PDB file of C-alpha atoms in Angstrom:
ATOM      1  CA  MET A   1      89.668  69.996  76.064  1.00 77.00           C
ATOM      2  CA  GLU A   2      86.963  70.980  73.543  1.00 83.00           C
ATOM      3  CA  ASN A   3      84.919  72.523  76.673  1.00 89.00           C
ATOM      4  CA  LEU A   4      88.377  74.889  77.170  1.00 92.00           C
ATOM      5  CA  ALA A   5      88.809  76.004  73.545  1.00 90.00           C
ATOM      6  CA  TRP A   6      85.272  76.229  72.927  1.00 92.00           C
ATOM      7  CA  GLY A   7      85.466  78.662  76.585  1.00 93.00           C
ATOM      8  CA  LEU A   8      87.983  80.396  75.325  1.00 94.00           C
ATOM      9  CA  GLN A   9      86.815  81.158  71.533  1.00 94.00           C
ATOM     10  CA  MET A  10      83.359  82.449  73.347  1.00 95.00           C
ATOM     11  CA  THR A  11      85.782  84.437  75.483  1.00 96.00           C
ATOM     12  CA  VAL A  12      87.740  86.025  72.313  1.00 96.00           C
ATOM     13  CA  LEU A  13      84.046  86.631  70.152  1.00 97.00           C
ATOM     14  CA  GLY A  14      82.920  88.489  73.074  1.00 97.00           C
ATOM     15  CA  MET A  15      85.098  90.698  74.131  1.00 98.00           C
ATOM     16  CA  GLY A  16      86.088  91.354  70.642  1.00 97.00           C
ATOM     17  CA  LEU A  17      82.469  92.638  70.054  1.00 98.00           C
ATOM     18  CA  VAL A  18      82.722  94.620  73.349  1.00 98.00           C
ATOM     19  CA  PHE A  19      85.504  95.755  71.678  1.00 98.00           C
ATOM     20  CA  ALA A  20      84.187  96.210  68.652  1.00 98.00           C
ATOM     21  CA  LEU A  21      80.915  98.171  69.688  1.00 98.00           C
ATOM     22  CA  LEU A  22      83.320 100.856  71.844  1.00 98.00           C
ATOM     23  CA  GLY A  23      85.434 101.916  68.714  1.00 98.00           C
ATOM     24  CA  LEU A  24      82.386 101.861  66.864  1.00 98.00           C
ATOM     25  CA  LEU A  25      80.789 104.551  69.182  1.00 98.00           C
ATOM     26  CA  TRP A  26      84.045 106.665  69.586  1.00 98.00           C
ATOM     27  CA  GLY A  27      84.220 106.920  65.826  1.00 98.00           C
ATOM     28  CA  LEU A  28      80.443 108.371  66.280  1.00 97.00           C
ATOM     29  CA  LEU A  29      81.188 110.216  69.339  1.00 96.00           C
ATOM     30  CA  THR A  30      84.164 112.189  67.336  1.00 95.00           C
ATOM     31  CA  LEU A  31      81.541 112.053  64.033  1.00 96.00           C
ATOM     32  CA  VAL A  32      78.575 113.796  66.228  1.00 95.00           C
ATOM     33  CA  LEU A  33      81.601 116.372  67.728  1.00 92.00           C
ATOM     34  CA  VAL A  34      83.115 117.446  63.955  1.00 92.00           C
ATOM     35  CA  LEU A  35      79.865 117.910  62.437  1.00 92.00           C
ATOM     36  CA  ASP A  36      78.014 119.560  65.543  1.00 90.00           C
ATOM     37  CA  LYS A  37      80.089 122.709  65.445  1.00 84.00           C
ATOM     38  CA  GLU A  38      78.520 126.155  66.611  1.00 84.00           C
ATOM     39  CA  PRO A  39      79.311 128.275  63.584  1.00 81.00           C
ATOM     40  CA  VAL A  40      81.613 131.383  64.538  1.00 80.00           C
ATOM     41  CA  THR A  41      80.918 135.106  63.640  1.00 82.00           C
ATOM     42  CA  LYS A  42      83.522 137.385  63.149  1.00 84.00           C
ATOM     43  CA  VAL A  43      82.842 140.777  65.723  1.00 81.00           C
ATOM     44  CA  SER A  44      85.017 143.857  64.927  1.00 84.00           C
ATOM     45  CA  ALA A  45      86.966 145.335  68.225  1.00 85.00           C
ATOM     46  CA  GLU A  46      84.430 148.249  68.148  1.00 86.00           C
ATOM     47  CA  THR A  47      81.207 145.981  68.449  1.00 86.00           C
ATOM     48  CA  SER A  48      82.987 144.553  71.162  1.00 87.00           C
ATOM     49  CA  ASN A  49      84.188 147.371  73.042  1.00 88.00           C
ATOM     50  CA  ALA A  50      80.998 148.569  72.693  1.00 89.00           C
ATOM     51  CA  LEU A  51      78.775 145.092  74.119  1.00 88.00           C
ATOM     52  CA  ALA A  52      81.448 144.967  76.866  1.00 89.00           C
ATOM     53  CA  GLU A  53      80.809 149.000  78.158  1.00 88.00           C
ATOM     54  CA  ARG A  54      76.975 149.153  78.075  1.00 88.00           C
ATOM     55  CA  ILE A  55      77.316 145.386  80.052  1.00 86.00           C
ATOM     56  CA  ALA A  56      79.512 147.092  82.221  1.00 82.00           C
ATOM     57  CA  ALA A  57      77.368 149.862  82.647  1.00 80.00           C
ATOM     58  CA  VAL A  58      73.915 148.050  83.597  1.00 80.00           C
ATOM     59  CA  ALA A  59      76.252 146.126  86.167  1.00 77.00           C
ATOM     60  CA  GLU A  60      77.422 148.885  87.316  1.00 72.00           C
ATOM     61  CA  GLU A  61      73.466 150.161  88.471  1.00 71.00           C
ATOM     62  CA  ALA A  62      72.624 146.644  89.225  1.00 71.00           C
ATOM     63  CA  VAL A  63      75.061 146.297  91.839  1.00 59.00           C
ATOM     64  CA  GLY A  64      73.765 148.842  94.335  1.00 61.00           C
ATOM     65  CA  ALA A  65      69.728 147.319  93.593  1.00 59.00           C
ATOM     66  CA  GLN A  66      70.741 143.886  94.699  1.00 64.00           C
ATOM     67  CA  VAL A  67      70.829 143.574  98.568  1.00 65.00           C
ATOM     68  CA  PRO A  68      70.807 139.950  99.428  1.00 69.00           C
ATOM     69  CA  GLU A  69      68.530 138.773 102.351  1.00 76.00           C
ATOM     70  CA  ARG A  70      69.793 136.685 105.422  1.00 78.00           C
ATOM     71  CA  PRO A  71      68.719 133.431 104.605  1.00 80.00           C
ATOM     72  CA  SER A  72      65.922 131.690 106.247  1.00 81.00           C
ATOM     73  CA  VAL A  73      64.415 128.147 106.586  1.00 82.00           C
ATOM     74  CA  ASN A  74      60.831 128.333 107.277  1.00 85.00           C
ATOM     75  CA  GLY A  75      60.952 131.546 108.202  1.00 85.00           C
ATOM     76  CA  LEU A  76      63.842 131.069 111.323  1.00 87.00           C
ATOM     77  CA  PRO A  77      67.057 132.462 110.757  1.00 89.00           C
ATOM     78  CA  ALA A  78      69.473 129.909 109.025  1.00 88.00           C
ATOM     79  CA  ASP A  79      72.097 130.757 112.070  1.00 90.00           C
ATOM     80  CA  LEU A  80      69.009 130.015 114.311  1.00 91.00           C
ATOM     81  CA  VAL A  81      68.491 126.605 112.501  1.00 91.00           C
ATOM     82  CA  ALA A  82      72.018 125.148 112.360  1.00 92.00           C
ATOM     83  CA  ALA A  83      72.669 125.638 116.016  1.00 94.00           C
ATOM     84  CA  ILE A  84      69.190 123.369 116.877  1.00 93.00           C
ATOM     85  CA  LEU A  85      70.798 121.220 114.648  1.00 93.00           C
ATOM     86  CA  VAL A  86      74.058 120.624 116.677  1.00 94.00           C
ATOM     87  CA  ALA A  87      72.516 120.486 119.890  1.00 91.00           C
ATOM     88  CA  THR A  88      70.304 118.230 118.828  1.00 89.00           C
ATOM     89  CA  MET A  89      72.554 116.340 116.465  1.00 89.00           C
ATOM     90  CA  LYS A  90      75.333 116.586 120.268  1.00 85.00           C
ATOM     91  CA  HIS A  91      71.794 115.534 122.046  1.00 79.00           C
ATOM     92  CA  LYS A  92      71.601 112.177 119.937  1.00 78.00           C
ATOM     93  CA  LEU A  93      75.109 111.304 120.208  1.00 75.00           C
ATOM     94  CA  THR A  94      75.255 111.342 124.050  1.00 69.00           C
ATOM     95  CA  LEU A  95      71.595 109.403 124.100  1.00 62.00           C
ATOM     96  CA  ARG A  96      73.372 106.778 121.826  1.00 58.00           C
ATOM     97  CA  ARG A  97      75.835 105.749 124.231  1.00 55.00           C
ATOM     98  CA  GLN A  98      73.296 104.223 126.895  1.00 58.00           C
ATOM     99  CA  ALA A  99      71.300 101.488 124.876  1.00 53.00           C
ATOM    100  CA  ALA A 100      67.191 101.232 125.639  1.00 59.00           C
ATOM    101  CA  PRO A 101      66.170  99.972 128.859  1.00 61.00           C
ATOM    102  CA  VAL A 102      63.930  97.724 126.365  1.00 54.00           C
ATOM    103  CA  MET A 103      67.162  96.399 124.667  1.00 61.00           C
ATOM    104  CA  ARG A 104      69.272  95.155 127.795  1.00 64.00           C
ATOM    105  CA  SER A 105      69.010  91.883 129.480  1.00 68.00           C
ATOM    106  CA  ASN A 106      70.626  93.095 132.623  1.00 68.00           C
ATOM    107  CA  TRP A 107      71.007  97.084 134.248  1.00 68.00           C
ATOM    108  CA  PRO A 108      74.082  98.970 133.685  1.00 66.00           C
ATOM    109  CA  GLY A 109      76.700  98.439 136.146  1.00 66.00           C
ATOM    110  CA  SER A 110      74.902  94.940 137.784  1.00 69.00           C
ATOM    111  CA  GLN A 111      77.927  92.140 136.358  1.00 60.00           C
ATOM    112  CA  LEU A 112      80.569  94.461 137.858  1.00 63.00           C
ATOM    113  CA  PHE A 113      83.060  91.258 136.790  1.00 65.00           C
ATOM    114  CA  ALA A 114      83.363  92.067 133.204  1.00 64.00           C
ATOM    115  CA  SER A 115      84.090  95.428 131.381  1.00 70.00           C
ATOM    116  CA  ARG A 116      81.537  96.501 129.369  1.00 72.00           C
ATOM    117  CA  TRP A 117      83.303  94.718 126.254  1.00 77.00           C
ATOM    118  CA  VAL A 118      83.061  91.401 127.747  1.00 77.00           C
ATOM    119  CA  THR A 119      79.666  91.306 128.762  1.00 72.00           C
ATOM    120  CA  ALA A 120      78.770  92.501 125.362  1.00 77.00           C
ATOM    121  CA  GLY A 121      79.902  90.058 123.916  1.00 78.00           C
ATOM    122  CA  ARG A 122      78.315  87.261 126.326  1.00 75.00           C
ATOM    123  CA  ALA A 123      75.137  89.195 125.105  1.00 75.00           C
ATOM    124  CA  GLN A 124      75.940  88.573 121.373  1.00 76.00           C
ATOM    125  CA  GLN A 125      77.248  85.342 121.960  1.00 75.00           C
ATOM    126  CA  ASN A 126      74.196  84.622 124.662  1.00 74.00           C
ATOM    127  CA  HIS A 127      71.221  85.702 122.951  1.00 67.00           C
ATOM    128  CA  SER A 128      71.596  84.937 119.107  1.00 62.00           C
ATOM    129  CA  TRP A 129      68.653  86.582 116.808  1.00 64.00           C
ATOM    130  CA  GLN A 130      69.464  82.661 115.136  1.00 64.00           C
ATOM    131  CA  PRO A 131      66.612  80.280 116.174  1.00 63.00           C
ATOM    132  CA  ARG A 132      67.803  77.910 118.068  1.00 60.00           C
ATOM    133  CA  GLY A 133      68.303  73.934 116.971  1.00 61.00           C
ATOM    134  CA  LYS A 134      69.150  75.038 113.379  1.00 56.00           C
TER     135      LYS A 134
END
C-alpha cells in the first residue's frame, strides 16, 4: 500500500508540475504579445489614396516588362523532364513484377502445381532468413 500511495503522490506531483509550467508559459506568451505590439500610425485618406495610385502606376508599367521564362531543369524543358520521369517510373513498375534471377529459388513457371501466392508462402517458410538451430 505504501508503494501505491507513493506512486499516486509522484503522479500528482509530476502532472501538477507539468501543468503549472504550461500555465506559466501560457502567461509569459500572453504577456509578450501584449507588450510587443507594433505602434499604429494614423494615416489620412489623401495620403493613403496617393500612395495607392503611385503603387498602381508602377505596377501597370512593370506587368508588361515581366515575361516569365519557360521552366527548365538543367537546360531541358520541364515538360520533357516530366515525360521522362513518367516513362522511367512506369518502366520500374513493370520490372518490379518479376523478382531478380538471383533471388529466385525456381524458374518462373516451373512449379505449375501451385499458384504464385502459395509458392511465395512456401519459399518464405522454407528459406527463412533466421539461422537454423536457434
